[in-house]
Coordinates of C-alpha atoms and ligand atoms in Angstrom, one line a residue:
M137 CA 0.0 0.0 0.0
T138 CA 1.4 3.4 -0.9
N139 CA 1.5 6.2 1.6
K140 CA -1.1 8.0 -0.3
E141 CA -3.5 5.1 -0.2
Y142 CA -2.8 4.8 3.5
A143 CA -3.6 8.5 4.1
D144 CA -6.8 8.0 2.1
L145 CA -7.8 5.3 4.5
L146 CA -7.1 7.4 7.6
L147 CA -8.9 10.5 6.2
P148 CA -11.4 9.3 3.6
G149 CA -13.6 11.4 1.4
V150 CA -11.3 14.4 1.0
K151 CA -12.3 16.2 -2.2
H152 CA -9.1 18.0 -3.1
S153 CA -5.4 17.4 -2.6
W154 CA -3.2 19.9 -0.9
E155 CA -1.5 20.7 -4.2
E156 CA -4.9 21.7 -5.6
Y157 CA -5.5 23.9 -2.6
E158 CA -2.1 25.6 -3.1
K159 CA -3.3 26.5 -6.6
M160 CA -6.6 27.8 -5.3
Y161 CA -4.9 30.3 -3.0
P162 CA -2.3 32.0 -5.0
E163 CA 0.1 34.6 -3.7
R164 CA -1.4 38.0 -3.2
D165 CA -0.4 40.7 -5.6
L166 CA 0.9 43.2 -3.1
D167 CA 3.9 45.2 -2.2
D168 CA 6.7 43.5 -0.4
K169 CA 6.1 45.5 2.7
A170 CA 2.4 45.1 2.7
I171 CA 1.0 43.6 5.9
V172 CA -1.7 41.0 5.5
T173 CA -3.4 40.3 8.8
R174 CA -6.7 39.3 10.3
Y175 CA -9.0 39.5 13.2
A176 CA -9.9 35.9 14.0
P177 CA -12.5 35.7 16.8
S178 CA -14.1 32.5 17.9
P179 CA -17.9 32.9 18.1
T180 CA -18.0 32.1 21.8
G181 CA -19.6 35.2 23.1
L182 CA -19.5 39.0 22.8
P183 CA -16.3 40.6 21.8
H184 CA -14.9 43.0 24.5
M185 CA -12.6 46.0 24.5
G186 CA -9.5 43.8 24.4
N187 CA -10.8 42.3 21.1
L188 CA -11.6 45.7 19.7
F189 CA -8.1 46.9 20.6
Q190 CA -6.6 43.9 18.8
A191 CA -8.7 44.5 15.7
F192 CA -7.9 48.2 15.7
M193 CA -4.2 47.5 15.9
A194 CA -4.2 44.8 13.2
M195 CA -6.3 47.1 10.9
S196 CA -4.0 50.1 11.5
F197 CA -0.8 48.3 10.7
A198 CA -2.4 46.6 7.6
K199 CA -3.9 49.9 6.2
Q200 CA -0.7 51.9 6.5
T201 CA 1.1 49.4 4.3
N202 CA -1.7 49.1 1.8
G203 CA -2.1 45.6 3.0
V204 CA -5.1 43.5 3.7
F205 CA -7.1 43.2 6.9
Y206 CA -9.7 40.4 7.0
L207 CA -12.1 38.8 9.3
R208 CA -12.0 35.1 9.9
I209 CA -14.3 33.2 12.1
E210 CA -12.6 30.4 14.2
D211 CA -15.4 28.1 15.1
T212 CA -13.7 24.7 15.4
D213 CA -14.4 24.4 19.1
T214 CA -18.1 23.5 18.6
S215 CA -18.7 23.0 22.4
R216 CA -18.0 26.7 23.0
T217 CA -19.8 28.1 20.0
V218 CA -22.8 30.3 21.0
E219 CA -26.0 30.8 19.0
N220 CA -25.8 33.7 16.5
G221 CA -22.1 34.0 17.5
I222 CA -21.1 35.5 14.1
R223 CA -23.9 38.1 14.2
K224 CA -22.9 39.1 17.7
I225 CA -19.3 39.6 16.7
L226 CA -20.2 41.7 13.6
D227 CA -22.8 43.8 15.4
A228 CA -20.4 44.5 18.2
I229 CA -17.4 45.4 16.1
Y230 CA -18.7 47.1 13.0
P231 CA -20.2 50.2 14.7
F232 CA -16.7 51.2 15.9
G233 CA -15.4 51.8 12.4
I234 CA -13.4 48.7 12.1
E235 CA -13.3 48.0 8.3
F236 CA -12.4 44.7 6.8
D237 CA -11.1 44.4 3.3
E238 CA -12.2 40.9 3.1
G239 CA -13.7 38.0 5.0
V240 CA -17.0 37.5 6.7
I241 CA -19.2 40.5 6.3
S242 CA -22.6 39.2 7.5
Q243 CA -24.0 36.0 8.9
T244 CA -24.4 34.7 5.3
E245 CA -22.0 36.7 3.2
E246 CA -18.3 36.8 2.6
K247 CA -16.1 39.0 0.4
G248 CA -12.7 38.1 -0.9
K249 CA -10.9 35.4 -2.9
Y250 CA -9.3 33.5 0.0
G251 CA -12.4 32.1 1.6
P252 CA -14.4 30.4 3.0
Y253 CA -13.5 32.6 6.0
I254 CA -15.4 30.4 8.4
Q255 CA -13.2 27.6 9.6
S256 CA -16.1 25.0 9.9
K257 CA -16.5 25.4 6.2
R258 CA -12.9 24.5 5.5
Q259 CA -12.8 21.0 6.8
D260 CA -11.8 19.5 3.5
I261 CA -8.8 21.8 3.4
Y262 CA -7.5 20.9 6.8
K263 CA -7.8 17.2 6.0
A264 CA -6.0 17.6 2.7
Y265 CA -3.0 19.0 4.6
A266 CA -3.3 16.4 7.4
K267 CA -3.1 13.8 4.6
K268 CA 0.0 15.4 3.3
L269 CA 1.7 15.0 6.7
I270 CA 0.5 11.4 7.0
E271 CA 1.9 10.6 3.6
E272 CA 5.2 12.1 4.6
G273 CA 5.2 10.1 7.9
K274 CA 4.9 13.4 9.8
A275 CA 1.5 12.6 11.3
Y276 CA -0.2 9.5 12.6
A277 CA -3.4 8.1 13.9
S278 CA -3.5 8.1 17.7
F279 CA -5.9 5.7 19.5
L280 CA -5.4 6.9 23.0
T281 CA -8.7 6.7 24.8
K282 CA -10.0 9.3 27.2
E283 CA -9.2 6.9 30.1
E284 CA -5.6 6.5 28.9
L285 CA -5.2 10.2 28.4
D286 CA -6.5 10.8 31.9
E287 CA -4.2 8.3 33.4
I288 CA -1.2 9.8 31.6
R289 CA -2.1 13.3 32.8
E290 CA -2.5 12.1 36.3
Q291 CA 0.8 10.3 36.2
Q292 CA 2.5 13.4 34.8
S293 CA 1.0 15.7 37.3
K294 CA 1.9 13.4 40.2
S295 CA 5.6 13.1 39.1
K296 CA 5.6 16.8 38.3
Q297 CA 6.4 16.2 34.6
R298 CA 5.3 18.3 31.7
L299 CA 1.8 17.5 30.5
G300 CA 1.1 16.1 27.0
I301 CA 1.8 13.3 24.6
Y302 CA 5.5 13.2 24.0
G303 CA 8.3 10.7 24.3
R304 CA 7.2 7.5 25.8
Y305 CA 3.7 8.7 26.2
A306 CA 3.3 9.0 22.4
K307 CA 2.9 5.3 22.2
D308 CA 1.0 5.1 18.9
R309 CA 3.5 7.1 16.9
N310 CA 5.5 4.0 15.9
L311 CA 2.6 1.8 15.0
T312 CA 3.0 0.3 11.5
K313 CA 0.5 1.0 8.8
E314 CA -0.8 -2.6 9.2
E315 CA -1.2 -2.3 13.0
T316 CA -3.0 1.0 12.5
L317 CA -5.3 -0.3 9.9
E318 CA -6.0 -3.4 12.0
R319 CA -7.2 -1.2 14.8
I320 CA -9.3 1.0 12.5
N321 CA -10.9 -2.2 11.1
K322 CA -11.7 -3.2 14.7
G323 CA -13.6 0.1 15.0
Q324 CA -11.2 1.8 17.4
S325 CA -11.6 5.5 17.1
Y326 CA -8.7 7.8 16.5
I327 CA -7.5 11.3 16.0
I328 CA -4.5 12.6 14.0
R329 CA -1.4 13.9 15.8
I330 CA 1.8 15.2 14.4
K331 CA 4.9 13.2 15.0
S332 CA 6.9 16.1 16.6
P333 CA 10.5 16.1 15.5
G334 CA 11.5 18.5 18.3
S335 CA 13.3 18.0 21.6
F336 CA 12.3 19.8 24.7
F337 CA 16.0 20.3 25.5
N338 CA 16.6 22.4 22.4
K339 CA 15.8 26.1 22.5
I340 CA 14.1 28.1 19.8
K341 CA 14.2 31.9 19.5
V342 CA 11.1 33.7 18.4
N343 CA 11.2 37.3 17.4
D344 CA 7.9 38.7 18.4
L345 CA 7.4 42.2 17.0
I346 CA 5.9 43.4 20.2
K347 CA 7.4 41.3 22.9
G348 CA 10.8 41.2 21.4
T349 CA 13.0 38.1 21.2
I350 CA 11.8 35.2 23.3
E351 CA 13.6 31.9 23.9
M352 CA 11.5 28.9 24.4
P353 CA 12.0 25.1 24.5
E354 CA 11.3 23.4 21.2
N355 CA 8.0 21.6 20.9
D356 CA 8.2 17.9 21.4
I357 CA 4.5 17.2 21.9
D358 CA 2.6 15.2 19.4
E359 CA -0.1 17.8 19.1
V360 CA -3.5 16.8 17.8
I361 CA -4.2 18.3 14.4
I362 CA -7.5 16.7 13.5
K363 CA -10.0 15.9 16.3
S364 CA -12.4 13.1 16.6
D365 CA -15.2 15.3 15.2
G366 CA -13.2 15.8 12.0
L367 CA -12.4 19.4 12.8
P368 CA -8.9 20.7 13.2
T369 CA -7.5 22.1 16.4
Y370 CA -6.8 25.8 16.7
H371 CA -3.1 25.2 16.1
F372 CA -3.5 23.3 12.9
A373 CA -6.2 25.6 11.5
H374 CA -4.0 28.6 12.3
A375 CA -1.1 27.2 10.3
I376 CA -3.2 26.2 7.3
D377 CA -5.4 29.3 7.1
D378 CA -2.7 31.8 7.7
H379 CA -0.6 30.1 5.1
L380 CA -3.3 29.8 2.4
M381 CA -4.7 33.3 3.1
H382 CA -1.1 34.6 2.9
T383 CA -1.2 36.3 6.3
T384 CA 2.1 38.0 7.0
H385 CA 1.5 39.1 10.6
V386 CA -0.6 37.5 13.3
F387 CA -1.9 39.9 16.0
R388 CA -3.4 37.9 18.8
G389 CA -3.7 37.8 22.6
D390 CA -0.5 36.8 24.4
E391 CA -2.3 33.8 25.9
W392 CA -1.1 32.1 22.7
L393 CA 2.5 33.0 23.3
S394 CA 3.3 29.6 25.0
S395 CA 1.9 27.8 21.9
V396 CA 4.3 29.5 19.6
P397 CA 6.8 26.6 19.6
K398 CA 4.0 24.3 18.3
H399 CA 3.0 26.8 15.7
V400 CA 6.6 27.4 14.5
Q401 CA 7.0 23.6 14.2
L402 CA 3.8 23.1 12.3
F403 CA 4.7 25.8 9.8
E404 CA 8.1 24.1 9.4
I405 CA 6.8 20.5 8.9
L406 CA 4.2 21.7 6.5
G407 CA 6.8 23.6 4.5
F408 CA 5.1 27.0 5.0
K409 CA 6.7 30.4 5.1
P410 CA 6.6 31.5 8.8
V411 CA 4.4 34.4 9.9
K412 CA 5.5 37.2 12.1
Y413 CA 3.9 37.2 15.5
C414 CA 2.6 40.2 17.4
H415 CA 1.3 39.1 20.7
L416 CA -0.7 41.6 22.6
A417 CA -0.9 41.9 26.4
P418 CA -4.3 42.0 28.0
L419 CA -5.8 45.4 28.9
T420 CA -5.4 46.2 32.5
K421 CA -6.8 48.8 34.9
S422 CA -5.7 50.5 38.0
D423 CA -8.0 49.5 40.8
E424 CA -7.3 51.1 44.2
G425 CA -3.7 51.4 43.3
K426 CA -3.4 47.8 42.1
I427 CA -3.0 46.9 38.5
R428 CA -5.3 44.1 37.4
K429 CA -6.8 42.7 34.2
L430 CA -9.8 44.6 32.8
S431 CA -12.7 42.4 33.6
K432 CA -16.0 42.0 31.7
R433 CA -17.7 41.1 34.9
K434 CA -16.4 44.0 37.1
D435 CA -15.7 46.8 34.6
P436 CA -18.5 48.2 32.5
E437 CA -15.9 49.8 30.2
A438 CA -14.7 46.3 29.2
T439 CA -18.0 45.7 27.4
L440 CA -18.4 47.2 24.0
S441 CA -22.1 48.1 24.5
F442 CA -21.0 50.6 27.2
Y443 CA -19.8 53.0 24.6
P444 CA -22.9 53.6 22.5
E445 CA -25.0 53.5 25.6
N446 CA -23.1 56.4 27.0
G447 CA -22.8 58.2 23.7
I448 CA -19.0 58.0 23.5
P449 CA -17.9 58.9 20.0
N450 CA -16.2 56.2 18.0
E451 CA -13.6 58.6 16.8
A452 CA -12.6 59.3 20.4
I453 CA -12.4 55.6 21.1
M454 CA -10.2 55.1 18.0
L455 CA -8.0 58.0 19.1
Y456 CA -7.6 56.4 22.5
L457 CA -6.8 53.0 21.0
A458 CA -4.2 54.7 18.9
T459 CA -2.8 56.3 22.0
I460 CA -2.4 53.0 23.7
T461 CA -1.0 51.4 20.6
N462 CA 1.9 53.7 20.2
S463 CA 3.5 55.7 22.9
N464 CA 4.3 58.6 20.6
F465 CA 0.8 58.9 19.2
E466 CA -0.5 61.3 21.8
G467 CA 2.2 63.9 21.3
W468 CA 1.8 63.6 17.5
H469 CA -2.0 64.1 17.8
D470 CA -1.5 67.2 20.1
Q471 CA 0.7 68.7 17.5
N472 CA -1.5 67.8 14.6
P473 CA -5.1 68.0 16.0
D474 CA -6.6 68.3 12.5
K475 CA -4.9 65.2 11.1
Q476 CA -6.5 61.8 11.2
I477 CA -5.3 58.5 12.7
K478 CA -4.5 57.3 9.2
D479 CA -2.0 60.0 8.8
F480 CA 0.1 58.7 11.7
T481 CA 2.7 55.9 11.1
F482 CA 2.4 53.2 13.7
D483 CA 5.6 51.5 14.6
F484 CA 6.0 48.1 16.3
R485 CA 9.0 49.5 18.3
K486 CA 6.7 52.0 19.9
C487 CA 4.3 49.4 21.2
S488 CA 4.4 48.6 24.9
S489 CA 6.0 45.2 25.4
S490 CA 5.0 45.0 29.1
A491 CA 2.7 42.5 30.7
G492 CA -0.4 44.6 30.4
T493 CA -1.7 47.7 28.5
L494 CA -3.2 50.1 30.9
Y495 CA -6.8 51.0 29.9
D496 CA -7.6 54.3 31.5
L497 CA -11.2 55.4 31.1
P498 CA -10.7 58.9 32.4
K499 CA -8.0 59.4 29.8
L500 CA -10.4 58.2 27.1
Y501 CA -13.0 60.7 28.4
N502 CA -10.4 63.4 28.2
I503 CA -9.7 62.6 24.6
S504 CA -13.4 62.4 23.9
K505 CA -14.0 65.8 25.6
N506 CA -11.3 67.4 23.4
Y507 CA -12.7 65.7 20.3
I508 CA -16.3 66.8 20.9
S509 CA -15.1 70.4 21.6
R510 CA -13.6 70.6 18.1
L511 CA -16.8 69.5 16.3
T512 CA -19.1 72.0 14.7
K513 CA -22.5 72.8 16.1
E514 CA -24.1 70.8 13.3
E515 CA -22.0 67.7 14.1
V516 CA -22.7 67.9 17.8
Y517 CA -26.4 68.3 17.1
N518 CA -26.5 65.4 14.7
N519 CA -24.4 63.1 16.9
T520 CA -26.4 63.9 20.0
L521 CA -29.6 63.3 18.2
E522 CA -28.3 60.0 16.9
Y523 CA -27.4 59.0 20.5
A524 CA -30.8 60.3 21.8
K525 CA -32.7 58.3 19.2
N526 CA -31.5 55.1 20.8
Y527 CA -31.1 56.1 24.4
D528 CA -33.1 59.2 25.4
V529 CA -36.5 59.8 23.8
E530 CA -37.1 63.1 25.7
L531 CA -33.8 64.5 24.4
K532 CA -34.6 63.3 20.9
E533 CA -37.9 65.0 20.9
I534 CA -36.6 68.3 22.2
L535 CA -33.8 68.3 19.7
E536 CA -36.1 67.5 16.8
K537 CA -38.6 70.1 17.9
Y538 CA -36.0 72.9 18.1
P539 CA -33.2 72.2 15.7
D540 CA -32.0 75.7 15.1
Y541 CA -32.3 76.8 18.7
S542 CA -30.4 73.6 19.7
K543 CA -27.6 74.3 17.3
A544 CA -27.3 77.8 18.6
I545 CA -27.0 76.4 22.1
F546 CA -24.3 74.0 20.9
N547 CA -22.6 76.9 19.3
I548 CA -21.9 78.8 22.5
E549 CA -18.1 79.0 22.8
R550 CA -17.7 76.5 19.9
E551 CA -16.1 76.9 16.5
Q552 CA -13.4 79.0 17.9
K553 CA -9.7 78.6 18.7
K554 CA -10.1 77.5 22.3
P555 CA -13.6 75.9 22.3
R556 CA -15.4 75.1 25.5
K557 CA -15.0 71.6 26.7
D558 CA -18.4 70.7 28.1
Y559 CA -19.1 67.1 27.0
E560 CA -17.2 63.9 27.5
K561 CA -19.9 62.0 25.9
Y562 CA -23.3 62.7 24.3
S563 CA -25.0 61.4 27.4
D564 CA -23.7 64.5 29.2
V565 CA -25.5 66.8 26.9
K566 CA -29.0 66.9 28.4
G567 CA -27.6 67.4 31.9
Q568 CA -25.9 70.5 30.7
I569 CA -28.5 72.2 28.5
W570 CA -31.9 71.2 29.8
Y571 CA -32.5 74.6 31.3
M572 CA -32.4 76.2 27.8
Y573 CA -35.7 74.5 26.9
D574 CA -38.9 75.6 28.7
E575 CA -40.3 72.0 28.7
L576 CA -37.2 70.6 30.4
F577 CA -36.8 73.6 32.6
D578 CA -40.3 73.3 34.1
K579 CA -39.7 69.6 34.6
Y580 CA -36.3 69.6 36.1
K581 CA -35.8 72.9 37.9
E582 CA -37.1 71.6 41.2
E583 CA -35.1 68.4 40.9
Y584 CA -31.8 70.2 40.3
G585 CA -32.7 73.1 42.7
Y586 CA -31.4 76.7 42.4
D587 CA -27.8 76.7 43.1
F588 CA -27.5 80.3 44.5
Q589 CA -24.0 80.7 45.9
S590 CA -23.0 83.5 48.3
I591 CA -26.2 85.6 48.0
T592 CA -29.0 83.6 49.5
D593 CA -31.4 86.3 50.8
I594 CA -34.4 86.0 48.5
N595 CA -35.2 89.7 48.8
E596 CA -31.7 90.6 47.8
I597 CA -32.0 88.2 44.9
K598 CA -35.3 89.7 43.8
N599 CA -33.8 93.2 44.1
I600 CA -30.9 92.3 41.8
I601 CA -32.9 90.6 39.1
N602 CA -35.7 93.1 39.1
T603 CA -33.4 96.1 39.0
Y604 CA -31.5 94.4 36.2
I605 CA -34.5 93.7 34.0
D606 CA -36.1 97.0 34.7
K607 CA -33.1 99.3 34.3
Y608 CA -30.2 97.6 32.6
Y609 CA -31.3 94.8 30.4
D610 CA -31.5 95.6 26.7
E611 CA -31.7 92.7 24.2
N612 CA -29.8 94.7 21.6
D613 CA -26.6 95.3 23.7
D614 CA -23.4 93.9 22.4
K615 CA -21.3 91.9 24.8
E616 CA -19.2 94.7 26.1
T617 CA -22.1 97.1 26.7
W618 CA -23.9 94.2 28.4
F619 CA -21.1 93.6 30.8
N620 CA -20.6 97.3 31.6
K621 CA -24.3 97.4 32.5
V622 CA -23.9 94.5 34.9
K623 CA -21.1 96.5 36.4
E624 CA -23.3 99.6 36.7
L625 CA -26.0 97.5 38.3
S626 CA -23.4 96.2 40.8
D627 CA -22.3 99.7 41.7
E628 CA -25.8 100.8 42.1
L629 CA -26.6 98.0 44.6
G630 CA -23.4 98.3 46.6
Y631 CA -21.4 95.5 44.9
A632 CA -17.9 96.1 43.7
S633 CA -17.7 96.3 39.9
N634 CA -13.9 96.2 40.1
M635 CA -12.6 92.8 41.4
K636 CA -9.2 94.3 42.4
E637 CA -10.9 96.9 44.6
Y638 CA -13.1 94.3 46.0
K639 CA -10.2 92.1 47.0
E640 CA -8.4 94.9 48.6
N641 CA -11.4 96.1 50.7
P642 CA -14.1 93.4 50.8
D643 CA -15.7 95.0 53.8
N644 CA -16.6 98.1 51.8
F645 CA -19.0 96.1 49.6
K646 CA -21.9 93.7 49.8
G647 CA -20.1 91.5 47.4
S648 CA -18.8 91.8 43.8
V649 CA -19.9 91.9 40.3
A650 CA -19.3 88.1 40.2
D651 CA -21.9 87.6 42.8
V652 CA -24.4 89.7 40.9
S653 CA -23.9 87.8 37.6
T654 CA -24.2 84.6 39.5
V655 CA -27.6 85.6 40.8
I656 CA -28.7 86.4 37.2
R657 CA -27.2 83.1 35.9
V658 CA -28.8 81.0 38.6
S659 CA -32.1 82.7 38.3
L660 CA -32.2 81.8 34.6
T661 CA -30.7 78.4 34.7
T662 CA -30.6 77.2 38.3
R663 CA -26.9 76.3 37.7
S664 CA -24.0 78.4 39.0
Q665 CA -21.7 77.0 36.2
T666 CA -22.9 77.5 32.6
P667 CA -21.4 78.5 29.3
D668 CA -21.2 82.2 28.5
L669 CA -24.0 84.1 30.3
Y670 CA -24.3 86.8 27.6
E671 CA -25.0 84.1 25.0
I672 CA -27.5 82.4 27.3
L673 CA -29.4 85.6 27.8
R674 CA -29.3 86.2 24.0
L675 CA -30.7 82.8 23.3
L676 CA -33.3 82.8 26.0
G677 CA -34.7 86.2 24.9
K678 CA -36.5 88.8 26.8
D679 CA -39.8 87.0 27.4
R680 CA -38.2 83.9 28.8
I681 CA -35.9 85.9 30.9
K682 CA -38.7 87.9 32.5
E683 CA -40.7 84.7 33.1
R684 CA -37.8 83.0 34.8
F685 CA -37.0 86.0 36.9
N686 CA -40.7 86.0 38.0
I687 CA -40.7 82.5 39.3
V688 CA -37.7 82.8 41.5
K689 CA -38.9 82.7 45.0
Ligands
LIG48 N1 -9.7 32.4 17.7 C1 -8.6 32.8 18.5 C2 -9.1 33.5 19.7 O1 -10.2 34.0 19.7 C3 -7.8 33.7 17.7 C4 -6.4 33.7 17.9 C5 -5.7 34.2 16.6 O2 -6.0 35.4 16.3 O3 -5.0 33.5 16.0 O4 -8.4 33.5 20.7

């Protein structure tokens, strides 16, 4: 019996040979420096921020080299696959602006010439390559039963040996073809393992583009490549897929780092060109001074739905991810605030190689605050409305009812060199502008309560606002005239209009012009902190101002 016939018996019904598959997946027509990479999630649940970070990084490096970034679904562990797993991944990742050049694009569609991009649809391919290894004597049928495997594991644990099927534990690796077929004919079930050519006592050096050079023992474990359900293991599928899809760089979590010796060996025995590895540390967080892993259970910011729910702009998230990808991004962005992420050149040498990447939500908020401050009034209006449509009906209705007025509100201290930084996220908007709308003012003023500061005597308050509206308010005043009048008002009522004088002799005055404007501000808005008061007065208009002054009690 030829080796080929033998391989056919071990893995029957395979439609194509590996040589045919090689032809079906020709080299990509790309620049030498182009990075081809992928995001390769398993449909085992919802992707989290760590996954998004990984996808962002892979995408950024691929795009800047005019390479290819694709989405591959790794669903070979059927016991962990969840219902609608692919849908969940796509729905979670797409809204963030992660763009795939090829791969799975919906539950039922793919784009690109290197598919199928769902591993469970590639079974024939894996088997074709497993047959190649069997034919070459580099893989074999292993009949170890679950009981035998348990016993080996127990024995190894007890005597503190490395776990796995290697050396004397790999007892089926030397079965002859005849012995193997005899067992198969008897109906014994089997899986396919590689015949590892490695020795644990040799060292290999792996140059990880993020972690640096790492020395590890060579793999000597006869790793499973085809499982009893006919599906490949992650290790085997990784080698075959990344070879056929011509991946150049593998970005993945560093939980895979210890498997690299297996992967390097698989590429070698399959005769594949090795890929470059970029292992990413998990995201961490500082919790009461201690650094720990970001946790989906404990930290809402680990969950991707947290971001749309709070109206955090995607662009800000991307800017933050760029900030934690490369240590020099932040400085670059500060100097080039109008440039886009794609104008920055990411560099592997500027990635953090440490055990964890700190994920700092306050920092993200700060980036987001700066980002929103630079948007136009139209953009803030549209983005807030978009957020409100999904998460705040009341806000949505008010914005839709008063589009121009709302835009004018958003325009206060905006579209200027140093814009006001009011909002970290669109969910902050209502809390900061509700008082500009009568409907919301009536509803929320009691709840928020008037935040009068130093002047609390209601008669004095009434005196200030009445004198102001009767004698000094003129809706046509420009800003300077307006402010001079507030000063005159202050002088008339015994408040210092000059802060310097006030500071020198506070006892000569009832207070200062600052206290007087606070009374006006709070009477109109209930808040002691608002954007520019002159603008607020202008937008509210005379009737509303009078009405609001009237109800202060
Ligand atoms: N499916 C693997 C995971 O979700 C992907 C690892 C890889 O990117 O190769 O961990």
